C-alpha cells in the first residue's frame, strides 16, 4: 500500500505493514474521522488481534503522537503521512518515520524494499521528511534527521541490493 493513500502504517517486527486511515488532501472542514490519525488508529489498529497480542496498554484518552515513543519499545515502527492542504490551497507533503533504534531484520527488509518508492515521493517539491529513532521508548537526539537517506544511514538500512 502506498503511504500517499493512508494516514499511517505500523510495521511490526515481522516486517508486516498495517495501514490505517484514509489520506485526503483537503481543508479541515471537509475531513471525516477516517481522515484523522487518532480515531483511525483506534478504530483500525487498536482492536486488532495482532495489536492486542503485543500487550501495549493503549490509552484512548491520549493521542497517538504521545504514545508512539512507548510503542517503539515494543518493536513497532510508524510511518505517518501528515500531508495537508494549507489555507492558500497549496498542498504540502509531510512524512515521518518513528522507529526503534534496534530494528528487526524483517523491518529493515521492509524499509529497504520501499526505499526507491519513498525516495521518489520525498524528492518532490513541497515535501518534508523527519525520521526519529528511539531507545527503550526514549528519544535519541543524534538520530533525528530530515532526509530519508540520512535516516536509512543512521539506522543501517541498505538502500540497494537485498538484505539477508
PDB file of C-alpha atoms in Angstrom:
ATOM      1  CA  UNK A   1       0.000   0.000   0.000  1.00  0.00           C
ATOM      2  CA  UNK A   2       1.277   3.480  -0.792  1.00  0.00           C
ATOM      3  CA  UNK A   3       1.913   5.858   2.109  1.00  0.00           C
ATOM      4  CA  UNK A   4       0.272   8.554  -0.021  1.00  0.00           C
ATOM      5  CA  UNK A   5      -3.127   6.845   0.303  1.00  0.00           C
ATOM      6  CA  UNK A   6      -3.210   6.374   4.079  1.00  0.00           C
ATOM      7  CA  UNK A   7      -2.584   8.363   7.243  1.00  0.00           C
ATOM      8  CA  UNK A   8      -0.092   5.891   8.519  1.00  0.00           C
ATOM      9  CA  UNK A   9       1.335   2.431   8.691  1.00  0.00           C
ATOM     10  CA  UNK A  10       2.537   0.376  11.581  1.00  0.00           C
ATOM     11  CA  UNK A  11       5.332  -2.027  10.705  1.00  0.00           C
ATOM     12  CA  UNK A  12       5.609  -4.960  13.094  1.00  0.00           C
ATOM     13  CA  UNK A  13       8.932  -6.694  13.874  1.00  0.00           C
ATOM     14  CA  UNK A  14       7.948  -9.493  11.457  1.00  0.00           C
ATOM     15  CA  UNK A  15       8.026  -6.905   8.645  1.00  0.00           C
ATOM     16  CA  UNK A  16       4.260  -6.748   8.067  1.00  0.00           C
ATOM     17  CA  UNK A  17       2.576  -3.420   7.331  1.00  0.00           C
ATOM     18  CA  UNK A  18      -0.700  -2.435   8.942  1.00  0.00           C
ATOM     19  CA  UNK A  19      -2.114   0.687   7.252  1.00  0.00           C
ATOM     20  CA  UNK A  20      -4.723   2.921   8.854  1.00  0.00           C
ATOM     21  CA  UNK A  21      -6.812   5.920   7.875  1.00  0.00           C
ATOM     22  CA  UNK A  22      -7.530   7.455   4.518  1.00  0.00           C
ATOM     23  CA  UNK A  23      -5.389  10.377   3.381  1.00  0.00           C
ATOM     24  CA  UNK A  24      -7.473  13.124   1.898  1.00  0.00           C
ATOM     25  CA  UNK A  25      -5.770  16.356   0.894  1.00  0.00           C
ATOM     26  CA  UNK A  26      -8.495  18.771   1.787  1.00  0.00           C
ATOM     27  CA  UNK A  27      -9.439  21.597   4.070  1.00  0.00           C
ATOM     28  CA  UNK A  28     -10.225  20.598   7.655  1.00  0.00           C
ATOM     29  CA  UNK A  29     -13.942  21.302   7.275  1.00  0.00           C
ATOM     30  CA  UNK A  30     -14.122  18.588   4.607  1.00  0.00           C
ATOM     31  CA  UNK A  31     -12.494  15.827   6.667  1.00  0.00           C
ATOM     32  CA  UNK A  32     -14.156  12.939   8.496  1.00  0.00           C
ATOM     33  CA  UNK A  33     -12.846  10.804  11.377  1.00  0.00           C
ATOM     34  CA  UNK A  34     -11.232   8.352   8.934  1.00  0.00           C
ATOM     35  CA  UNK A  35      -9.040  11.277   7.828  1.00  0.00           C
ATOM     36  CA  UNK A  36      -7.543  11.868  11.304  1.00  0.00           C
ATOM     37  CA  UNK A  37      -4.700   9.853  12.832  1.00  0.00           C
ATOM     38  CA  UNK A  38      -6.110   9.252  16.327  1.00  0.00           C
ATOM     39  CA  UNK A  39      -9.597   7.892  15.543  1.00  0.00           C
ATOM     40  CA  UNK A  40      -8.284   5.908  12.563  1.00  0.00           C
ATOM     41  CA  UNK A  41      -5.584   4.276  14.664  1.00  0.00           C
ATOM     42  CA  UNK A  42      -8.055   3.409  17.421  1.00  0.00           C
ATOM     43  CA  UNK A  43     -10.694   2.082  15.013  1.00  0.00           C
ATOM     44  CA  UNK A  44      -8.402   0.185  12.654  1.00  0.00           C
ATOM     45  CA  UNK A  45      -5.404  -0.908  14.730  1.00  0.00           C
ATOM     46  CA  UNK A  46      -6.007  -0.960  18.495  1.00  0.00           C
ATOM     47  CA  UNK A  47      -8.739  -3.612  18.469  1.00  0.00           C
ATOM     48  CA  UNK A  48      -6.929  -5.996  16.102  1.00  0.00           C
ATOM     49  CA  UNK A  49      -5.687  -9.345  17.381  1.00  0.00           C
ATOM     50  CA  UNK A  50      -2.074  -8.640  16.441  1.00  0.00           C
ATOM     51  CA  UNK A  51      -2.050  -5.317  18.332  1.00  0.00           C
ATOM     52  CA  UNK A  52      -3.744  -6.811  21.389  1.00  0.00           C
ATOM     53  CA  UNK A  53      -1.156  -9.629  21.343  1.00  0.00           C
ATOM     54  CA  UNK A  54       1.770  -7.227  21.784  1.00  0.00           C
ATOM     55  CA  UNK A  55       0.335  -6.173  25.141  1.00  0.00           C
ATOM     56  CA  UNK A  56       0.676  -2.419  24.807  1.00  0.00           C
ATOM     57  CA  UNK A  57      -1.874  -0.680  27.052  1.00  0.00           C
ATOM     58  CA  UNK A  58      -3.097   1.894  24.524  1.00  0.00           C
ATOM     59  CA  UNK A  59      -4.839   4.800  26.257  1.00  0.00           C
ATOM     60  CA  UNK A  60      -7.705   6.034  24.077  1.00  0.00           C
ATOM     61  CA  UNK A  61      -7.751   9.280  26.090  1.00  0.00           C
ATOM     62  CA  UNK A  62      -4.224  10.147  24.952  1.00  0.00           C
ATOM     63  CA  UNK A  63      -3.108  10.996  21.430  1.00  0.00           C
ATOM     64  CA  UNK A  64      -1.316   8.557  19.188  1.00  0.00           C
ATOM     65  CA  UNK A  65       1.584  11.022  18.975  1.00  0.00           C
ATOM     66  CA  UNK A  66       2.124  10.846  22.745  1.00  0.00           C
ATOM     67  CA  UNK A  67       2.190   7.047  22.729  1.00  0.00           C
ATOM     68  CA  UNK A  68       4.295   6.284  19.661  1.00  0.00           C
ATOM     69  CA  UNK A  69       7.534   6.648  21.641  1.00  0.00           C
ATOM     70  CA  UNK A  70       6.493   3.895  24.051  1.00  0.00           C
ATOM     71  CA  UNK A  71       5.164   1.682  21.274  1.00  0.00           C
ATOM     72  CA  UNK A  72       8.553   1.721  19.508  1.00  0.00           C
ATOM     73  CA  UNK A  73       9.927  -0.144  22.538  1.00  0.00           C
ATOM     74  CA  UNK A  74       7.571  -2.984  21.516  1.00  0.00           C
ATOM     75  CA  UNK A  75       9.404  -3.140  18.191  1.00  0.00           C
ATOM     76  CA  UNK A  76       6.812  -1.166  16.225  1.00  0.00           C
ATOM     77  CA  UNK A  77       7.811   1.288  13.501  1.00  0.00           C
ATOM     78  CA  UNK A  78       5.433   4.082  12.484  1.00  0.00           C
ATOM     79  CA  UNK A  79       5.271   5.770   9.117  1.00  0.00           C
ATOM     80  CA  UNK A  80       2.936   8.754   9.233  1.00  0.00           C
ATOM     81  CA  UNK A  81       1.512  10.928   6.496  1.00  0.00           C
ATOM     82  CA  UNK A  82       0.788  14.456   7.697  1.00  0.00           C
ATOM     83  CA  UNK A  83       0.264  15.964   4.255  1.00  0.00           C
ATOM     84  CA  UNK A  84      -2.279  18.741   4.062  1.00  0.00           C
ATOM     85  CA  UNK A  85      -3.757  21.498   2.013  1.00  0.00           C
ATOM     86  CA  UNK A  86      -2.881  24.820   3.608  1.00  0.00           C
ATOM     87  CA  UNK A  87      -5.096  27.903   3.694  1.00  0.00           C
ATOM     88  CA  UNK A  88      -3.815  29.161   0.332  1.00  0.00           C
ATOM     89  CA  UNK A  89      -4.889  25.856  -1.219  1.00  0.00           C
ATOM     90  CA  UNK A  90      -1.306  24.752  -1.774  1.00  0.00           C
ATOM     91  CA  UNK A  91      -0.549  21.095  -0.995  1.00  0.00           C
ATOM     92  CA  UNK A  92       2.255  20.413   1.471  1.00  0.00           C
ATOM     93  CA  UNK A  93       3.527  16.872   1.954  1.00  0.00           C
ATOM     94  CA  UNK A  94       4.885  15.745   5.310  1.00  0.00           C
ATOM     95  CA  UNK A  95       6.077  12.254   6.178  1.00  0.00           C
ATOM     96  CA  UNK A  96       7.649  10.927   9.348  1.00  0.00           C
ATOM     97  CA  UNK A  97       9.142   7.615  10.335  1.00  0.00           C
ATOM     98  CA  UNK A  98       9.434   6.854  14.024  1.00  0.00           C
ATOM     99  CA  UNK A  99      11.257   3.643  14.784  1.00  0.00           C
ATOM    100  CA  UNK A 100      13.121   1.741  17.448  1.00  0.00           C
ATOM    101  CA  UNK A 101      16.883   2.101  17.186  1.00  0.00           C
ATOM    102  CA  UNK A 102      17.273  -1.666  17.097  1.00  0.00           C
ATOM    103  CA  UNK A 103      15.146  -2.536  14.068  1.00  0.00           C
ATOM    104  CA  UNK A 104      14.399  -6.180  13.425  1.00  0.00           C
ATOM    105  CA  UNK A 105      15.887  -7.660  10.255  1.00  0.00           C
ATOM    106  CA  UNK A 106      12.376  -8.052   8.795  1.00  0.00           C
ATOM    107  CA  UNK A 107      11.610  -4.362   9.441  1.00  0.00           C
ATOM    108  CA  UNK A 108      14.905  -3.389   7.791  1.00  0.00           C
ATOM    109  CA  UNK A 109      13.987  -5.546   4.797  1.00  0.00           C
ATOM    110  CA  UNK A 110      10.561  -3.877   4.606  1.00  0.00           C
ATOM    111  CA  UNK A 111      12.092  -0.382   4.745  1.00  0.00           C
ATOM    112  CA  UNK A 112      14.757  -1.344   2.219  1.00  0.00           C
ATOM    113  CA  UNK A 113      12.149  -2.670  -0.203  1.00  0.00           C
ATOM    114  CA  UNK A 114      10.253   0.656  -0.102  1.00  0.00           C
ATOM    115  CA  UNK A 115      13.272   2.950  -0.345  1.00  0.00           C
ATOM    116  CA  UNK A 116      13.022   3.788  -4.063  1.00  0.00           C
ATOM    117  CA  UNK A 117       9.276   4.460  -3.870  1.00  0.00           C
ATOM    118  CA  UNK A 118       9.647   6.704  -0.827  1.00  0.00           C
ATOM    119  CA  UNK A 119      12.732   8.456  -2.185  1.00  0.00           C
ATOM    120  CA  UNK A 120      10.716   9.455  -5.266  1.00  0.00           C
ATOM    121  CA  UNK A 121       7.966  10.822  -3.010  1.00  0.00           C
ATOM    122  CA  UNK A 122      10.393  12.694  -0.719  1.00  0.00           C
ATOM    123  CA  UNK A 123      12.177  14.347  -3.631  1.00  0.00           C
ATOM    124  CA  UNK A 124       9.039  16.161  -4.812  1.00  0.00           C
ATOM    125  CA  UNK A 125       8.537  19.878  -4.298  1.00  0.00           C
ATOM    126  CA  UNK A 126       6.797  20.913  -1.032  1.00  0.00           C
ATOM    127  CA  UNK A 127       7.698  17.617   0.625  1.00  0.00           C
ATOM    128  CA  UNK A 128       9.227  17.389   4.087  1.00  0.00           C
ATOM    129  CA  UNK A 129      10.558  14.373   5.964  1.00  0.00           C
ATOM    130  CA  UNK A 130      11.586  13.686   9.527  1.00  0.00           C
ATOM    131  CA  UNK A 131      12.947  10.413  10.833  1.00  0.00           C
ATOM    132  CA  UNK A 132      13.359   9.694  14.529  1.00  0.00           C
ATOM    133  CA  UNK A 133      14.769   6.734  16.410  1.00  0.00           C
ATOM    134  CA  UNK A 134      14.035   5.723  19.986  1.00  0.00           C
ATOM    135  CA  UNK A 135      15.842   3.568  22.526  1.00  0.00           C
ATOM    136  CA  UNK A 136      13.532   1.929  25.055  1.00  0.00           C
ATOM    137  CA  UNK A 137      10.863   4.489  24.216  1.00  0.00           C
ATOM    138  CA  UNK A 138      13.224   7.424  24.729  1.00  0.00           C
ATOM    139  CA  UNK A 139      14.096   9.931  22.007  1.00  0.00           C
ATOM    140  CA  UNK A 140      17.698   9.784  20.730  1.00  0.00           C
ATOM    141  CA  UNK A 141      18.917  13.286  19.813  1.00  0.00           C
ATOM    142  CA  UNK A 142      21.513  12.288  17.261  1.00  0.00           C
ATOM    143  CA  UNK A 143      19.045  10.019  15.454  1.00  0.00           C
ATOM    144  CA  UNK A 144      16.588  12.699  14.406  1.00  0.00           C
ATOM    145  CA  UNK A 145      17.141  13.647  10.788  1.00  0.00           C
ATOM    146  CA  UNK A 146      15.415  15.478   7.973  1.00  0.00           C
ATOM    147  CA  UNK A 147      16.269  13.370   4.952  1.00  0.00           C
ATOM    148  CA  UNK A 148      15.321   9.826   4.073  1.00  0.00           C
ATOM    149  CA  UNK A 149      18.901   8.968   3.113  1.00  0.00           C
ATOM    150  CA  UNK A 150      20.244  10.163   6.477  1.00  0.00           C
ATOM    151  CA  UNK A 151      17.585   8.167   8.303  1.00  0.00           C
ATOM    152  CA  UNK A 152      18.441   4.967   6.448  1.00  0.00           C
ATOM    153  CA  UNK A 153      22.142   5.564   7.060  1.00  0.00           C
ATOM    154  CA  UNK A 154      21.547   6.320  10.733  1.00  0.00           C
ATOM    155  CA  UNK A 155      19.720   3.003  11.238  1.00  0.00           C
ATOM    156  CA  UNK A 156      21.996   0.984   8.934  1.00  0.00           C
ATOM    157  CA  UNK A 157      19.258   0.194   6.431  1.00  0.00           C
ATOM    158  CA  UNK A 158      20.633  -0.668   2.997  1.00  0.00           C
ATOM    159  CA  UNK A 159      19.202   1.365   0.136  1.00  0.00           C
ATOM    160  CA  UNK A 160      20.295  -1.020  -2.628  1.00  0.00           C
ATOM    161  CA  UNK A 161      20.515  -4.743  -3.042  1.00  0.00           C
ATOM    162  CA  UNK A 162      18.934  -7.353  -0.788  1.00  0.00           C
ATOM    163  CA  UNK A 163      19.413  -7.954   2.875  1.00  0.00           C
ATOM    164  CA  UNK A 164      19.776 -11.449   4.249  1.00  0.00           C
TER     165      UNK A 164
END
